[in-house]
Short mmCIF file of C-alpha atoms in Angstrom, two decimals:
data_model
loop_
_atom_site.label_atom_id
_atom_site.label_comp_id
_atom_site.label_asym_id
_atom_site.label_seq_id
_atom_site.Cartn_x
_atom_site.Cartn_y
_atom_site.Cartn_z
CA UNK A 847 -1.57 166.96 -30.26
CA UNK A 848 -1.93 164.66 -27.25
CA UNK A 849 -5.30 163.35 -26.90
CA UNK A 850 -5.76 164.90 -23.17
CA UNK A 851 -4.62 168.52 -25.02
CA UNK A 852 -7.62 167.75 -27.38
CA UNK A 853 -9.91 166.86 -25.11
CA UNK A 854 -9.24 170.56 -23.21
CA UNK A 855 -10.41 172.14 -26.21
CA UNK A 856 -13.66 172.81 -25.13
CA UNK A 857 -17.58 171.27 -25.12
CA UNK A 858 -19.23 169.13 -27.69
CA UNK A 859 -18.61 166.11 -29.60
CA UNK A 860 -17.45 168.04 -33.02
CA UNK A 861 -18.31 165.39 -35.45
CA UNK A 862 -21.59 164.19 -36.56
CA UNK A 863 -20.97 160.95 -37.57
CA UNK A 864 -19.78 160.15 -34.16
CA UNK A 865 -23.23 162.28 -32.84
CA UNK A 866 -24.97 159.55 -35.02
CA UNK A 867 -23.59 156.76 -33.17
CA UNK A 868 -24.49 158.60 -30.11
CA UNK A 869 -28.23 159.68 -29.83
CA UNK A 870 -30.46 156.99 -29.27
CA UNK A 871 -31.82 154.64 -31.61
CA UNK A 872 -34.89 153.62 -29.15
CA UNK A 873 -36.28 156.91 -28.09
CA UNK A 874 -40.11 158.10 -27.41
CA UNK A 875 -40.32 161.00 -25.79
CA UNK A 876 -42.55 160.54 -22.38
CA UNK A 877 -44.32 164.24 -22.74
CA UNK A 878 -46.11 165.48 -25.77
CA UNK A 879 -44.73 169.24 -27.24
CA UNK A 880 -47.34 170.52 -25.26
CA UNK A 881 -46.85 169.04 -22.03
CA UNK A 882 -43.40 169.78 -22.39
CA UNK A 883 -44.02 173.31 -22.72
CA UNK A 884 -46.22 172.72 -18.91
CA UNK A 885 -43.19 170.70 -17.58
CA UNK A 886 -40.91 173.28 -18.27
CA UNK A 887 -42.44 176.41 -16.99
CA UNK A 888 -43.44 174.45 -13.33
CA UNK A 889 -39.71 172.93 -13.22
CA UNK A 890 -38.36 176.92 -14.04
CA UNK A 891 -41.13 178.24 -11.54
CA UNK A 892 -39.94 175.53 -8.86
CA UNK A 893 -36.64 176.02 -9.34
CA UNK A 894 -36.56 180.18 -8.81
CA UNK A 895 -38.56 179.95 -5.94
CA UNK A 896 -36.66 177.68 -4.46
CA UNK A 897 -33.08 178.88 -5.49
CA UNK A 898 -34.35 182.63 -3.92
CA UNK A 899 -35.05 180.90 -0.73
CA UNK A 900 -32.55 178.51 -0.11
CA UNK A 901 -29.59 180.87 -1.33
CA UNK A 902 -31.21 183.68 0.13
CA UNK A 903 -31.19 185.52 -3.51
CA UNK A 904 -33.15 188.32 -5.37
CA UNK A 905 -34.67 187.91 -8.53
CA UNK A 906 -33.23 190.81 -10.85
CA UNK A 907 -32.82 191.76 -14.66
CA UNK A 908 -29.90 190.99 -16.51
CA UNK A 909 -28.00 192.07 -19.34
CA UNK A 910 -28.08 190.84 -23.12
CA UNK A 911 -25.06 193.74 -24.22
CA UNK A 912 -22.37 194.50 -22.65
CA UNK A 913 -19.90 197.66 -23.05
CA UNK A 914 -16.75 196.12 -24.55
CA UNK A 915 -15.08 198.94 -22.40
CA UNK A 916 -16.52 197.50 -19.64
CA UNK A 917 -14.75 194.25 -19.49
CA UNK A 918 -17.64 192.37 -18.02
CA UNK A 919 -18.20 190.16 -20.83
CA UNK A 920 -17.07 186.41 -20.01
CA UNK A 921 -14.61 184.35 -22.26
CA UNK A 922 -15.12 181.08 -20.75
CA UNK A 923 -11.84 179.87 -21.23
CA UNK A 924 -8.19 181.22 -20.96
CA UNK A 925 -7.17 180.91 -24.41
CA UNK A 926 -9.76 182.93 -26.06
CA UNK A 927 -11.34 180.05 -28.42
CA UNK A 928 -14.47 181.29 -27.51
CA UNK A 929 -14.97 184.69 -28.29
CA UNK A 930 -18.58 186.80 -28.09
CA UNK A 931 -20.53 188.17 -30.95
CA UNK A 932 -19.28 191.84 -31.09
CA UNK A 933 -21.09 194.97 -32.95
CA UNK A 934 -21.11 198.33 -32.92
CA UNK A 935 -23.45 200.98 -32.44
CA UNK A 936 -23.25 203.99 -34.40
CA UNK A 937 -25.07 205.72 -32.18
CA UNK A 938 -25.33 210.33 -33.20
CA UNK A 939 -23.90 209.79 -36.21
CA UNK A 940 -21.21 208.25 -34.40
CA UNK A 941 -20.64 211.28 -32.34
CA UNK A 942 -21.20 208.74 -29.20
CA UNK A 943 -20.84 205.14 -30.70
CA UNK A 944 -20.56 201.80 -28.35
CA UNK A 945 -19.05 199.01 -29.12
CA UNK A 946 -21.26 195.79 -27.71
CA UNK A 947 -21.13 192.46 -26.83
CA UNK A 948 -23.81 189.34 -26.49
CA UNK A 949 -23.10 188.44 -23.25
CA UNK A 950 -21.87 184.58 -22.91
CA UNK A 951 -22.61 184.45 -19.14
CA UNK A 952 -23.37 187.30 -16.35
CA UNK A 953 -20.37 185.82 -14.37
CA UNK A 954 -18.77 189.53 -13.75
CA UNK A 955 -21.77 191.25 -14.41
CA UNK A 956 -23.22 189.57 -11.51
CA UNK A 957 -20.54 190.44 -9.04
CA UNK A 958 -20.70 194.30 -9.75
CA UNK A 959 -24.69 193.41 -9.60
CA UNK A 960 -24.66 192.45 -6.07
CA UNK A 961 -22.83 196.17 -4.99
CA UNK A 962 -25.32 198.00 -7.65
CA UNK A 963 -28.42 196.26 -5.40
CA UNK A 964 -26.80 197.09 -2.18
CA UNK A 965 -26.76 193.17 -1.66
CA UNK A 966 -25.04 192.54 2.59
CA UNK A 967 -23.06 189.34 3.21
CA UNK A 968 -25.27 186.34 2.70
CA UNK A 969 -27.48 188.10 0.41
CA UNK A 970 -27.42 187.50 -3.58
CA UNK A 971 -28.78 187.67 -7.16
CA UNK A 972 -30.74 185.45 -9.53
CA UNK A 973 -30.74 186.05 -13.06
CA UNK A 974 -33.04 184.72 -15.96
CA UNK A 975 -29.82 184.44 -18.23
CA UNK A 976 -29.88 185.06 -21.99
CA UNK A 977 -26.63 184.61 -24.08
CA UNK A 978 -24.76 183.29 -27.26
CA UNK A 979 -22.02 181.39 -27.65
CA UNK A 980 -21.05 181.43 -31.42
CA UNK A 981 -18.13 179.02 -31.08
CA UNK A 982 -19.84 175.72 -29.65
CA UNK A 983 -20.32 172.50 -31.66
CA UNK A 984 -24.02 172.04 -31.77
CA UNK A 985 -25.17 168.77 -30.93
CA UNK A 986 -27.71 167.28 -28.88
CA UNK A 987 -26.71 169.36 -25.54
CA UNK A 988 -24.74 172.04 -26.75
CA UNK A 989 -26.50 174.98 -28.66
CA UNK A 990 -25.61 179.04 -29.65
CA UNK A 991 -28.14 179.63 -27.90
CA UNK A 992 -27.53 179.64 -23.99
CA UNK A 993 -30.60 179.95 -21.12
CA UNK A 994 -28.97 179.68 -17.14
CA UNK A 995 -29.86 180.79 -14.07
CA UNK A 996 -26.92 182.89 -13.00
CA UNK A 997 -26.81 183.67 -9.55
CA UNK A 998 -24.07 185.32 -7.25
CA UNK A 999 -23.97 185.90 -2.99
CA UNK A 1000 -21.72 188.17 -1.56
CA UNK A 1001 -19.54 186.49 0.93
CA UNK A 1002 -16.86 187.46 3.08
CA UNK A 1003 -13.31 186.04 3.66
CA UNK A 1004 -13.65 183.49 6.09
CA UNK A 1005 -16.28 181.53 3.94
CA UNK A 1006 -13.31 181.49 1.07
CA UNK A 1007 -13.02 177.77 1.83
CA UNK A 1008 -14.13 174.23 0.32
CA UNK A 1009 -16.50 173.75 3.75
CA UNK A 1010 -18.42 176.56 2.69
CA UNK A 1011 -18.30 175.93 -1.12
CA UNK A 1012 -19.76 172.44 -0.32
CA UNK A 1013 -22.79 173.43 1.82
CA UNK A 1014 -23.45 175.74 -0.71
CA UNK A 1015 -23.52 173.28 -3.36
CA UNK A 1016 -26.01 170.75 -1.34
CA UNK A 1017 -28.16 173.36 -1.46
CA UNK A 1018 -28.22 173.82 -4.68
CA UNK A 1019 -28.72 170.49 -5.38
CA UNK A 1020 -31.35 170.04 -2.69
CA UNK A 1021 -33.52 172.51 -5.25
CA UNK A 1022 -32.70 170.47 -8.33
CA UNK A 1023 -33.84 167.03 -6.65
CA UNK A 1024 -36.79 168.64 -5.51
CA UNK A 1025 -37.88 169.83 -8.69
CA UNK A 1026 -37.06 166.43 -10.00
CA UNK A 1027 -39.62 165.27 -7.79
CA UNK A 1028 -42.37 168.22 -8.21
CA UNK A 1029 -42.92 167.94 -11.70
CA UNK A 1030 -43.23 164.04 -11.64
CA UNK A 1031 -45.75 164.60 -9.36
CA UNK A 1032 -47.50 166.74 -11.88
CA UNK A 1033 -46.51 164.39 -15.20
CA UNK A 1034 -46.98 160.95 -14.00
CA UNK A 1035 -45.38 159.61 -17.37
CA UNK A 1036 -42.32 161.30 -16.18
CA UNK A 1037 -41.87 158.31 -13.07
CA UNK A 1038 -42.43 155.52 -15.76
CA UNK A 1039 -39.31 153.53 -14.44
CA UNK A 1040 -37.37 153.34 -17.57
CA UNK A 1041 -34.75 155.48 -16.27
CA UNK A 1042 -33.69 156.07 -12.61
CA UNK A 1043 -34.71 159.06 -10.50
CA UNK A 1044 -31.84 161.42 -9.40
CA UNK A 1045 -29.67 160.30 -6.24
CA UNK A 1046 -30.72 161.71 -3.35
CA UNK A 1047 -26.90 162.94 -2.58
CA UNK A 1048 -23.98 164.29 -4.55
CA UNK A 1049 -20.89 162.99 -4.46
CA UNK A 1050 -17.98 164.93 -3.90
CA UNK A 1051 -14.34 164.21 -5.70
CA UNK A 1052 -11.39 166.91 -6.23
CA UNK A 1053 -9.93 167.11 -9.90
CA UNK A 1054 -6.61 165.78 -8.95
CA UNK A 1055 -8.50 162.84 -6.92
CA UNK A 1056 -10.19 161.79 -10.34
CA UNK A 1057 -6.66 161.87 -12.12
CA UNK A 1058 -5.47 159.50 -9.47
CA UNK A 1059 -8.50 157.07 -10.44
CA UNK A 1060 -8.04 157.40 -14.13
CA UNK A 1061 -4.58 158.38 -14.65
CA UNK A 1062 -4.47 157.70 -18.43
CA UNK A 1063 -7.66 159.01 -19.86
CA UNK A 1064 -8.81 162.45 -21.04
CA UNK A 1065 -11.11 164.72 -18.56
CA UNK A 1066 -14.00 163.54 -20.42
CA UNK A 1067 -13.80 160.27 -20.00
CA UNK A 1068 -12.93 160.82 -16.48
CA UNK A 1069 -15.48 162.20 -15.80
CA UNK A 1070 -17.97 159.78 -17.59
CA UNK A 1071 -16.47 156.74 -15.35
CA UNK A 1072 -17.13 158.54 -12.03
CA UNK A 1073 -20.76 158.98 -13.08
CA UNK A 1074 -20.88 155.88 -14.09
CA UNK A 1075 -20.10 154.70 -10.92
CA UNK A 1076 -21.54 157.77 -8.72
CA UNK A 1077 -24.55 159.37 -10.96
CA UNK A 1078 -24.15 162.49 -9.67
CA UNK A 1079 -21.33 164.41 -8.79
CA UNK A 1080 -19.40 167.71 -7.77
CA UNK A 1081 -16.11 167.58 -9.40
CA UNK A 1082 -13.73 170.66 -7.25
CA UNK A 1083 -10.85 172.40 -8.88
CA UNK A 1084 -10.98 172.78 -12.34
CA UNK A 1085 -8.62 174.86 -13.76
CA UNK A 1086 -5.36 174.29 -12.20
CA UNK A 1087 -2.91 172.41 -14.13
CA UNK A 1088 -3.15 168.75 -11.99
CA UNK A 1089 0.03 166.12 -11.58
CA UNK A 1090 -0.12 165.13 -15.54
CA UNK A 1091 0.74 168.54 -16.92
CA UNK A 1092 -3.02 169.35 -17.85
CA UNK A 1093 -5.94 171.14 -15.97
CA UNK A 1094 -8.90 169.22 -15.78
CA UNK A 1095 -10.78 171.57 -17.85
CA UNK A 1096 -9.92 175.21 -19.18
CA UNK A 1097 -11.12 177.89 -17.13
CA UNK A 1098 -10.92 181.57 -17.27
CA UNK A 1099 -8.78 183.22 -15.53
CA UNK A 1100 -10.94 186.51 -13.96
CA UNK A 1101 -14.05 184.71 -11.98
CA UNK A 1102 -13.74 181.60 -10.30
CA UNK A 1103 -11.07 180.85 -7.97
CA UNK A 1104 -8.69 178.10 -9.15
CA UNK A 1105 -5.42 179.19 -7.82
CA UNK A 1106 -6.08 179.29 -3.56
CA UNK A 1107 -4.12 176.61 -2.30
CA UNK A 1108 -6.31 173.49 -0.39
CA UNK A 1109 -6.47 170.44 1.40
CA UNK A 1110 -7.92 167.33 0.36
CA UNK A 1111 -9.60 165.53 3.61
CA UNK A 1112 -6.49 163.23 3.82
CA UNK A 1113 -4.31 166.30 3.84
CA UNK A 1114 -2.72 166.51 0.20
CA UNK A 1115 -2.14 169.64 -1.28
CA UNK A 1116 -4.84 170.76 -3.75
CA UNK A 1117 -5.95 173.77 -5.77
CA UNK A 1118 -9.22 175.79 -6.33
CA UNK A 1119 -12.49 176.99 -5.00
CA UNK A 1120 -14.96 175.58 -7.68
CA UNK A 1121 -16.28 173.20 -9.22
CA UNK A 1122 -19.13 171.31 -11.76
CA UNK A 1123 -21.91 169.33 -11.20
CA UNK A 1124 -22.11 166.69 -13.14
CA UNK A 1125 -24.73 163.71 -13.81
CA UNK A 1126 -24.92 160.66 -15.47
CA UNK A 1127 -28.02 160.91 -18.16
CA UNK A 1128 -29.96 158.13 -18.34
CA UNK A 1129 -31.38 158.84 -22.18
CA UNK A 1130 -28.19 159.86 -23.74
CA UNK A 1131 -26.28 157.33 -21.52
CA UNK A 1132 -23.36 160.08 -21.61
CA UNK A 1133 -22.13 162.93 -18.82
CA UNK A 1134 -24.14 165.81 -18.29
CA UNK A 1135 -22.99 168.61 -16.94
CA UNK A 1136 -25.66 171.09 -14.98
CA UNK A 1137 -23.48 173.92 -13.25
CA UNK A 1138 -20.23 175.47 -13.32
CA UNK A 1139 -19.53 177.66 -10.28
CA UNK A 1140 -17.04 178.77 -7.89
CA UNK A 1141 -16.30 181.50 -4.87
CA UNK A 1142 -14.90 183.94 -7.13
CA UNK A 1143 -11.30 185.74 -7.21
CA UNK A 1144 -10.03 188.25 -4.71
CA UNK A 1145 -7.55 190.41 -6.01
CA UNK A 1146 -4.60 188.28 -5.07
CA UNK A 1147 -5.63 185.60 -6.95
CA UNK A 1148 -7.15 187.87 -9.65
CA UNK A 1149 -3.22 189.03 -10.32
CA UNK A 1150 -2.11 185.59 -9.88
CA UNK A 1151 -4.16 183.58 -12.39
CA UNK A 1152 -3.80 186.61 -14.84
CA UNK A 1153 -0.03 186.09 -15.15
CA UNK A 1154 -0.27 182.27 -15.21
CA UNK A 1155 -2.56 183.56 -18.50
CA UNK A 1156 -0.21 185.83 -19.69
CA UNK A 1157 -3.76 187.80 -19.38
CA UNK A 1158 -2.34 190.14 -17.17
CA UNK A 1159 -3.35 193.38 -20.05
CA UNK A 1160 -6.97 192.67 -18.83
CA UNK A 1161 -5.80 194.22 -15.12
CA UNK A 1162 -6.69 198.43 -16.90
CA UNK A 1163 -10.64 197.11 -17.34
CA UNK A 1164 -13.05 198.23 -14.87
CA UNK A 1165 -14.35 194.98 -13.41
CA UNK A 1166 -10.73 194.13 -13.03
CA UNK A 1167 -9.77 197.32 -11.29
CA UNK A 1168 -12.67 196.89 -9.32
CA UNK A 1169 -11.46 193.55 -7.77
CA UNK A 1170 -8.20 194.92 -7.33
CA UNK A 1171 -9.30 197.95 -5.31
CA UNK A 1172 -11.87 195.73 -3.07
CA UNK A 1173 -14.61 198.10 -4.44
CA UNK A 1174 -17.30 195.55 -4.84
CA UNK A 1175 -17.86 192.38 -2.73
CA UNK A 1176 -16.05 189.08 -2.49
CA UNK A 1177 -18.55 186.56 -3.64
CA UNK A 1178 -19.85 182.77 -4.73
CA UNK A 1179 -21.56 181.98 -7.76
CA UNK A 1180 -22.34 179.69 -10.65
CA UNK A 1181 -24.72 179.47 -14.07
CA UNK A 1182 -26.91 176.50 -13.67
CA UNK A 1183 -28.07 175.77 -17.45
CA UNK A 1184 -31.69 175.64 -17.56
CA UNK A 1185 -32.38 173.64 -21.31
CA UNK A 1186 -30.07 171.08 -19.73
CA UNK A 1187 -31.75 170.95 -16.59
CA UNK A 1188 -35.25 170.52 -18.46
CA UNK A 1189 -33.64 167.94 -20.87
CA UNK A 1190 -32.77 166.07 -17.61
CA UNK A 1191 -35.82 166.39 -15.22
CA UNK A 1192 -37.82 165.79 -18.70
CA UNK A 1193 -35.64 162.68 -20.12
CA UNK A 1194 -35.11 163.96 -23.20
CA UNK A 1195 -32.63 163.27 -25.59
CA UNK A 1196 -32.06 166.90 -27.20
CA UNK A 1197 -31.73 170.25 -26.26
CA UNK A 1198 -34.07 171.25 -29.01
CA UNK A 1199 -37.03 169.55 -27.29
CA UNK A 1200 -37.06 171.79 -24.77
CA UNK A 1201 -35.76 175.02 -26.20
CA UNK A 1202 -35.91 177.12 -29.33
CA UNK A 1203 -32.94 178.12 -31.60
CA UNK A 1204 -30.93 177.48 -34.66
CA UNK A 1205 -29.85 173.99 -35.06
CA UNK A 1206 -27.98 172.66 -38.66
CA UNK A 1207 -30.10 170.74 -41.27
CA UNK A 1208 -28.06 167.94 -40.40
CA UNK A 1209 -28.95 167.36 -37.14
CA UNK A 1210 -32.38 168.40 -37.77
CA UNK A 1211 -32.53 165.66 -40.17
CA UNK A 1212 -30.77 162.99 -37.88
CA UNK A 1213 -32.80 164.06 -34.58
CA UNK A 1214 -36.22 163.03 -36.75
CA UNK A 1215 -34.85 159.93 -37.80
CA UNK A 1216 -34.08 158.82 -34.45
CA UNK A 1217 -37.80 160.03 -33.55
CA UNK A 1218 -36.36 163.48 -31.59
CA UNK A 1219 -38.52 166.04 -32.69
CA UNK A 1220 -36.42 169.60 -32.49
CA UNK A 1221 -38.75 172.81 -31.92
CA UNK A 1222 -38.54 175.15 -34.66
#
């Protein structure tokens, strides 16, 4: 296997020895547990607030099961590596069982979401986002455990287009610079100069532009040179197999928009209506992704990246019916990971500093050697 098929595989580092080489060997956490613990609740109050009222977005409950029937659940990918935890519930003697699923995002859910709250164009959703993903590598920013704000605004055609899906991403990021700067207002420590603040503007590259710039390396180490060079960055159009052979990065093939034919601002030809965020971490001294998000599939593209999927079986599920049949709205949306926005605005070095969950004794044991102290 090619090293750029590899590197599509999906997140993490998958070896620990290499993790070892990785997390630093210098670290002291600015915050103490407890002032974490303050940190994180005014960066997640700050951030909510803020989201609602730039995005114009309602704050609403969110699933943590899922109907199997239902086909709401997300896969992440298009080649099913990363499948959900699954169980079933007996329910009257199982007269009237369900079969459930942890959610791994509220990508779909969200969309149905915005009809079920009678959401117009320009209105939205914001979740508090709970979810497992059994199949990740766990290392210092990837855990089973998953915490995003998932949000979605319904839209209508005419704002299908990269204009739109850019002003919508400076907002976002307007919000995640300003919480930057609330809560080290609050925790002094937190502006001690030892690593740089946040830029005050993303900058904006196309997959296929980034292949052009590094023709020979993986996506991950494409991506680590540009924010290298630019420390903070929307990547757009992932998912669409670029000039190499490869898409930048896996992507499923029922919620974002990958497929719609674009134009770059020289007028190439390009693909997709979506894209990451991604920073350059000045603790880890690696990428760091924040969001994934996208204007989402009508049903022509729906069809379209189904086939290209040889997915096209999932068309008989509800959600996908309901695209199909223009039953609930066309719409923008995204997860922004909230541990990974803490371990940023915070400058820690793991996950686990900021969040709660399962982590293996061996990185337990490595994170206290290197003076990382995981929450149990």
């Amino acid at each position: 296997m090619s090293e750029k098929q590899q590197d599509l595989a999906g997140p993490g580092i998958g070896d620990y020895d290499e993790l070892e080489m990785i997390l630093p060997g210098d670290y002291t956490s600015l915050l103490s547990p407890r002032e974490t613990q303050e940190a994180v609740y005014a960066a997640k109050d700050y951030i909510e607030e803020n989201l609602c009222r730039q995005l114009n977005l309602l704050r609403v409950t969110v699933p943590l099961i899922v109907d199997v029937e239902s086909g709401v659940n997300d896969y992440l990918d298009r080649d099913g590596s990363r499948s959900p935890v699954q169980f079933h519930i007996s329910n009257d003697r199982d007269k009237n069982p369900v079969d459930a699923q942890i959610v791994q995002a509220a990508t779909k859910w969200k969309r149905i979401a915005l009809r079920q709250f009678g959401m117009q164009v320009g209105e939205g959703v914001l979740t508090d986002m709970r979810a497992v993903r059994k199949d990740y590598f766990l290392d210092h920013d990837h855990s089973a455990y998953v915490d995003q704000w998932d949000w979605e605004m319904a839209i209508t055609a005419e704002h299908r287009n990269l204009d739109f899906l850019t002003e919508v991403v400076r907002k976002i990021w307007t919000v995640l610079k300003g919480a930057e700067q609330h809560v080290q207002s609050l925790f002094p420590a937190l502006k001690s100069g030892r690593y740089p603040d946040l830029p005050d503007e993303l900058t904006f590259i196309h997959a296929e532009d980034l292949l052009d710039r590094y023709p020979d390396l993986p996506r991950k180490q494409r991506e680590t040179r540009i924010v290298q060079e630019y420390p903070a960055v929307f990547i757009y159009g992932i998912g669409w197999v670029l000039e190499d052979g490869y898409p930048h990065e896996m992507r499923a093939a029922d919620y974002d928009d990958w497929a719609t034919e674009t134009v770059s601002r020289d007028g190439r030809p390009m693909h997709g209506l979506n894209g990451d965020i991604l920073v350059w971490n000045p603790v880890t001294k690696r990428r760091h992704e924040l969001t994934s998000m996208g204007i989402r599939v009508n049903a022509e593209t729906l069809r379209q990246q189904l086939e290209i999927c040889g997915q096209l079986d999932l068309l008989k599920m509800p959600y996908h019916q309901a695209v199909l049949k223009n039953e609930i709205p066309l719409s923008i949306g995204g997860g922004i990971g909230q541990s990974r926005t803490f371990m940023l605005l915070l400058q820690k070095a793991h996950l686990g500093e900021v969040s709660v969950t399962v982590w293996p004794r061996v990185l337990k044991e490595m994170s206290a050697r290197k003076n990382i102290h995981v929450l149990e």
